[in-house]
Amino acid sequence: MKPFNREELERLAFNIRRNVVSTIATNGEGHVGGALSAADAIAVLYGAIMNYSPQDLQHRDKFILSAGHKCLALYGVMAEIGAIDKAELKTYNKLGTRFPGHPDATKLPCLDFSTGSLGHGLPLGCGYALAAKLQGESYRTYVLMGDGEQGEGSLWEAAAFAAHKKLDNLVAILDENTLQINGRTSEVCKPTDFEGRYTSFGWSVRSVAGNDVGALYDALAAAPFEAGKPSIIVAKTIKSKGISFLEDQAKYHHWNPSRESADQALAELDSVAAERGWLE
Ligand SMILES: Cc1ncc(C[n+]2csc(CCOP(=O)(O)OP(=O)(O)O)c2C)c(N)n1
Ligand SMILES: [Mg+2]
């Protein structure tokens, strides 16, 4: 684990957002909302928490992006840590690309699993966490899920299994941006008391301000919260965080921007970069 440095992590999260928006601006479409809400959690994981090396797939910490449609944020961080060449993001979602609209582990060896069909990341994470226990390995497994995704029953089978097997090497992050593909999560599929639900399934639960790298770092660095229990961080986030005119609106789950809107979004990021001294 690297020492916490707020400025560096905020800049990494910003660079992820810029990669997300510029990839969409170049390619004309993409899942923007969930990538931008999860950017801070992904920045903290890759910038400060996880031990990883794309060359050593066996012993490093595992990360499963269960909500695979948020993958522009994952591609965005990979470009920042040097796991991929940023220029290749220009091929995003084109025929034959290594960067499709949902991540494909057969094309990118630094990925643990292909995801996109919601509800499978936590079961897969249980497998890694149990394997680590059985094999005496010290790596952790991190799984990032969405709040709409919590409607998938397979997650709750996995939640029960993880608690039963005392998988305290498993850390889930729930990106609770309160929106899913077609509206408020609370209006599409209640109940949304995720803290209460995971607690009742035997998990150790913390809620944090999910677009605050400091709060995310403190929670992730403290995991496991209780010995013998899997941990979950319920990250209270804003969908499309960072682009003011897209924030907190279900219709920007996926975005096909006009040239003007794309330029407006890029200009907003440029003004933040200028203010923070992050212009490249
Ligand atoms: C099994 C399955 N059903 C439906 C979908 C279609 N789908 C893609 S994203 C999404 C909404 C997910 O909402 P949430 O988990 O809150 O993620 P966010 O949109 O906030 O990033 C849905 C229903 C899917 N990918 N997989
Ligand atoms: Mg959501």
Coordinates of C-alpha atoms and ligand atoms in Angstrom, one line a residue:
M1 CA 0.0 0.0 0.0
K2 CA 1.4 3.4 -0.9
P3 CA 1.2 6.3 1.6
F4 CA -1.9 8.5 1.1
N5 CA -1.3 11.6 -1.0
R6 CA -4.6 13.4 -1.7
E7 CA -3.3 15.6 -4.5
E8 CA -1.8 12.7 -6.4
L9 CA -5.0 10.6 -6.0
E10 CA -7.3 13.6 -7.0
R11 CA -5.1 14.1 -10.1
L12 CA -5.2 10.4 -11.0
A13 CA -9.1 10.5 -10.7
F14 CA -9.1 13.6 -12.8
N15 CA -6.9 12.0 -15.5
I16 CA -9.2 8.9 -15.5
R17 CA -12.2 11.3 -16.1
R18 CA -10.4 13.1 -18.8
N19 CA -9.5 9.7 -20.5
V20 CA -13.2 8.7 -20.2
V21 CA -14.5 11.9 -21.7
S22 CA -11.9 12.2 -24.5
T23 CA -12.4 8.6 -25.5
I24 CA -16.1 9.2 -25.8
A25 CA -15.5 12.6 -27.6
T26 CA -13.2 10.8 -30.1
N27 CA -15.4 7.8 -30.7
G28 CA -18.8 9.4 -30.5
E29 CA -20.4 7.2 -27.8
G30 CA -19.8 5.4 -24.5
H31 CA -21.1 4.6 -21.0
V32 CA -20.2 7.8 -19.3
G33 CA -22.3 8.0 -16.0
G34 CA -21.1 5.0 -14.2
A35 CA -17.4 5.4 -15.3
L36 CA -17.4 8.9 -13.9
S37 CA -19.1 8.0 -10.6
A38 CA -16.6 5.2 -10.0
A39 CA -13.4 7.1 -11.1
D40 CA -12.4 8.0 -7.6
A41 CA -12.7 4.5 -6.2
I42 CA -10.7 3.1 -9.1
A43 CA -8.1 5.8 -8.7
V44 CA -7.6 5.0 -5.0
L45 CA -7.5 1.3 -5.6
Y46 CA -4.9 1.5 -8.4
G47 CA -3.1 4.6 -7.0
A48 CA -2.7 3.6 -3.4
I49 CA -4.3 0.4 -2.2
M50 CA -3.7 -2.6 -4.6
N51 CA -0.5 -4.5 -5.1
Y52 CA -0.4 -5.3 -8.7
S53 CA 1.9 -6.0 -11.6
P54 CA 0.4 -6.8 -15.0
Q55 CA 3.4 -9.2 -15.4
D56 CA 2.6 -11.3 -12.3
L57 CA -1.0 -12.3 -12.6
Q58 CA -0.7 -15.0 -9.9
H59 CA 0.3 -13.2 -6.8
R60 CA -1.0 -9.7 -7.2
D61 CA -4.3 -8.4 -5.7
K62 CA -7.3 -9.0 -7.9
F63 CA -9.8 -6.5 -9.2
I64 CA -13.1 -7.5 -10.8
L65 CA -15.2 -4.7 -12.4
S66 CA -18.5 -6.5 -11.8
A67 CA -20.4 -3.6 -13.4
G68 CA -18.4 -4.1 -16.7
H69 CA -20.1 -1.1 -18.5
K70 CA -18.0 1.2 -16.2
C71 CA -14.9 0.0 -18.1
L72 CA -14.0 3.3 -19.6
A73 CA -12.8 4.2 -16.0
L74 CA -10.8 1.0 -15.9
Y75 CA -9.2 1.6 -19.3
G76 CA -8.6 5.2 -18.1
V77 CA -6.6 4.1 -15.1
M78 CA -4.7 1.4 -17.1
A79 CA -3.5 4.2 -19.4
E80 CA -2.4 6.2 -16.4
I81 CA -0.4 3.4 -14.8
G82 CA 1.2 2.4 -18.1
A83 CA -0.5 -1.0 -18.4
I84 CA -1.8 0.1 -21.8
D85 CA -0.9 2.7 -24.4
K86 CA -3.4 5.6 -24.1
A87 CA -3.3 6.1 -27.9
E88 CA -5.0 2.7 -28.3
L89 CA -8.1 4.0 -26.6
K90 CA -8.9 5.6 -30.0
T91 CA -10.0 2.1 -31.1
Y92 CA -12.6 1.9 -28.3
N93 CA -15.6 -0.2 -29.3
K94 CA -14.4 -0.5 -32.9
L95 CA -14.3 -3.9 -34.6
G96 CA -11.3 -5.8 -33.5
T97 CA -10.4 -3.5 -30.6
R98 CA -8.9 -4.6 -27.4
F99 CA -11.1 -2.0 -25.7
P100 CA -14.7 -3.0 -26.3
G101 CA -17.7 -1.5 -24.5
H102 CA -17.4 -4.2 -21.9
P103 CA -14.0 -5.5 -20.8
D104 CA -12.7 -8.6 -22.5
A105 CA -10.0 -10.6 -20.6
T106 CA -9.2 -12.6 -23.6
K107 CA -7.8 -9.4 -25.2
L108 CA -6.3 -7.7 -22.1
P109 CA -4.2 -10.1 -20.0
C110 CA -4.1 -7.5 -17.2
L111 CA -7.8 -8.2 -16.6
D112 CA -9.0 -11.0 -14.4
F113 CA -12.3 -11.6 -16.0
S114 CA -14.5 -10.4 -18.8
T115 CA -17.6 -8.7 -17.4
G116 CA -20.6 -6.9 -18.6
S117 CA -23.4 -9.3 -17.7
L118 CA -24.2 -7.9 -14.3
G119 CA -24.2 -9.9 -11.1
H120 CA -21.2 -12.1 -11.7
G121 CA -18.3 -10.2 -10.2
L122 CA -19.0 -11.1 -6.6
P123 CA -19.3 -14.8 -7.2
L124 CA -16.1 -14.7 -9.2
G125 CA -14.5 -12.7 -6.3
C126 CA -15.6 -15.3 -3.8
G127 CA -13.7 -17.9 -6.0
Y128 CA -10.5 -15.9 -5.9
A129 CA -10.8 -15.1 -2.1
L130 CA -11.5 -18.7 -1.2
A131 CA -8.6 -19.9 -3.5
A132 CA -6.3 -17.5 -1.7
K133 CA -7.3 -18.9 1.7
L134 CA -6.9 -22.5 0.5
Q135 CA -3.6 -21.9 -1.1
G136 CA -2.2 -19.7 1.7
E137 CA -1.8 -16.7 -0.6
S138 CA -1.9 -13.2 0.8
Y139 CA -3.5 -11.3 -2.1
R140 CA -6.8 -9.4 -1.6
T141 CA -9.7 -9.5 -4.0
Y142 CA -11.6 -6.3 -4.8
V143 CA -14.9 -6.3 -6.5
L144 CA -16.6 -3.1 -7.8
M145 CA -20.4 -3.3 -8.3
G146 CA -23.2 -0.9 -9.1
D147 CA -26.4 -0.1 -7.1
G148 CA -28.7 -1.1 -9.9
E149 CA -26.7 -4.3 -10.2
Q150 CA -27.9 -5.2 -6.7
G151 CA -31.1 -6.5 -8.3
E152 CA -29.2 -9.5 -9.5
G153 CA -29.9 -12.6 -7.3
S154 CA -26.5 -14.2 -8.0
L155 CA -24.9 -11.4 -5.9
W156 CA -26.9 -12.4 -2.9
E157 CA -26.0 -16.0 -3.2
A158 CA -22.4 -14.9 -3.3
A159 CA -22.9 -12.5 -0.4
A160 CA -24.2 -15.4 1.7
F161 CA -21.3 -17.7 0.6
A162 CA -18.6 -15.1 1.4
A163 CA -19.9 -14.6 4.9
H164 CA -20.3 -18.3 5.4
K165 CA -16.7 -19.0 4.3
K166 CA -15.4 -16.0 6.4
L167 CA -13.8 -14.4 3.4
D168 CA -12.2 -11.4 5.1
N169 CA -9.7 -11.1 2.2
L170 CA -12.7 -10.1 0.0
V171 CA -13.5 -6.3 -0.3
A172 CA -16.5 -5.1 -2.2
I173 CA -17.1 -1.5 -3.3
L174 CA -20.7 -0.6 -4.1
D175 CA -20.9 2.5 -6.3
E176 CA -24.2 3.8 -5.0
N177 CA -24.8 6.7 -7.5
T178 CA -28.6 6.0 -7.0
L179 CA -29.3 5.7 -10.7
Q180 CA -29.3 2.7 -13.0
I181 CA -29.9 2.4 -16.7
N182 CA -33.5 3.6 -16.8
G183 CA -34.1 5.6 -13.7
R184 CA -33.6 5.9 -9.9
T185 CA -32.5 2.6 -8.5
S186 CA -35.1 3.0 -5.7
E187 CA -37.8 3.3 -8.3
V188 CA -36.6 0.4 -10.4
C189 CA -36.0 -2.2 -7.7
K190 CA -36.4 -1.6 -4.0
P191 CA -35.1 -2.2 -1.3
T192 CA -32.0 0.0 -1.5
D193 CA -30.9 -0.2 2.1
F194 CA -27.6 -1.8 1.0
E195 CA -25.9 -1.3 4.3
G196 CA -28.7 -3.1 6.2
R197 CA -28.9 -5.9 3.6
Y198 CA -25.1 -6.7 3.6
T199 CA -25.0 -6.4 7.4
S200 CA -27.8 -8.9 7.7
F201 CA -25.9 -11.2 5.3
G202 CA -23.0 -11.2 7.7
W203 CA -20.7 -8.6 6.1
S204 CA -18.9 -5.8 7.8
V205 CA -20.1 -2.5 6.2
R206 CA -19.0 1.1 5.9
S207 CA -20.6 4.0 4.1
V208 CA -18.3 6.7 2.7
A209 CA -18.4 9.8 0.5
G210 CA -17.6 7.9 -2.7
N211 CA -16.3 10.8 -4.7
D212 CA -13.8 11.8 -1.9
V213 CA -10.4 10.1 -2.4
G214 CA -9.6 10.6 1.3
A215 CA -12.7 8.9 2.6
L216 CA -12.3 6.1 0.1
Y217 CA -8.6 5.6 1.1
D218 CA -9.4 5.5 4.8
A219 CA -12.0 2.9 4.3
L220 CA -10.0 0.8 1.9
A221 CA -6.9 1.0 4.0
A222 CA -8.9 -0.2 7.0
A223 CA -10.3 -3.3 5.3
P224 CA -11.0 -6.0 6.5
F225 CA -13.1 -4.1 9.0
E226 CA -13.6 -7.2 11.1
A227 CA -11.6 -10.4 11.2
G228 CA -13.6 -13.3 9.7
K229 CA -16.0 -11.2 7.7
P230 CA -16.0 -9.9 4.1
S231 CA -16.0 -6.1 3.9
I232 CA -18.1 -3.8 1.8
I233 CA -17.7 -0.1 1.2
V234 CA -21.0 1.6 0.2
A235 CA -19.7 4.6 -1.8
K236 CA -22.2 7.4 -2.0
T237 CA -21.5 8.9 -5.4
I238 CA -22.9 11.1 -8.2
K239 CA -23.5 9.6 -11.6
S240 CA -21.4 11.4 -14.2
K241 CA -19.5 13.2 -11.5
G242 CA -17.2 15.9 -12.8
I243 CA -19.1 17.0 -15.9
S244 CA -21.7 19.3 -14.4
F245 CA -24.3 19.2 -17.2
L246 CA -24.4 15.4 -17.2
E247 CA -24.5 14.8 -13.4
D248 CA -27.2 12.8 -11.7
Q249 CA -29.4 12.2 -14.8
A250 CA -30.4 8.7 -15.9
K251 CA -30.3 9.7 -19.5
Y252 CA -26.5 10.0 -19.3
H253 CA -26.0 6.3 -18.5
H254 CA -24.7 6.1 -22.0
W255 CA -23.8 9.2 -24.1
N256 CA -23.7 10.0 -27.8
P257 CA -22.5 13.6 -27.5
S258 CA -22.8 16.2 -30.3
R259 CA -19.5 17.8 -31.2
E260 CA -20.6 20.9 -29.1
S261 CA -21.5 18.8 -26.0
A262 CA -18.2 16.9 -26.2
D263 CA -16.3 20.1 -26.5
Q264 CA -18.2 21.6 -23.6
A265 CA -17.3 18.6 -21.4
L266 CA -13.6 18.8 -22.5
A267 CA -13.6 22.6 -21.8
E268 CA -15.0 22.0 -18.3
L269 CA -12.2 19.5 -17.6
D270 CA -9.6 21.9 -19.0
S271 CA -10.8 24.7 -16.7
V272 CA -10.4 22.3 -13.7
A273 CA -7.0 21.4 -14.9
A274 CA -6.0 25.0 -15.3
E275 CA -7.3 25.8 -11.8
R276 CA -5.5 22.9 -10.2
G277 CA -2.3 23.3 -12.2
W278 CA -2.8 20.0 -14.0
L279 CA -2.6 21.1 -17.6
E280 CA -0.6 18.7 -19.7
Ligands
LIG1 C1 -27.5 -9.3 -16.5 C2 -27.7 -8.0 -17.0 N1 -28.9 -7.4 -17.1 C3 -29.0 -6.2 -17.7 C4 -27.9 -5.5 -18.2 C5 -28.1 -4.1 -18.8 N2 -27.5 -3.1 -18.0 C6 -26.4 -2.5 -18.3 S1 -25.9 -1.3 -17.2 C7 -27.4 -1.5 -16.3 C8 -27.7 -0.6 -15.1 C9 -26.7 -0.9 -14.0 O1 -27.0 0.1 -13.0 P1 -25.9 0.3 -11.9 O2 -25.4 -1.0 -11.4 O3 -26.5 1.2 -10.9 O4 -24.6 0.9 -12.6 P2 -24.5 2.4 -13.2 O5 -25.4 2.5 -14.4 O6 -24.9 3.3 -12.1 O7 -23.1 2.5 -13.5 C10 -28.2 -2.5 -16.9 C11 -29.5 -2.9 -16.4 C12 -26.7 -6.1 -18.1 N3 -25.5 -5.5 -18.5 N4 -26.6 -7.3 -17.5
MG2 MG -25.9 3.1 -10.4

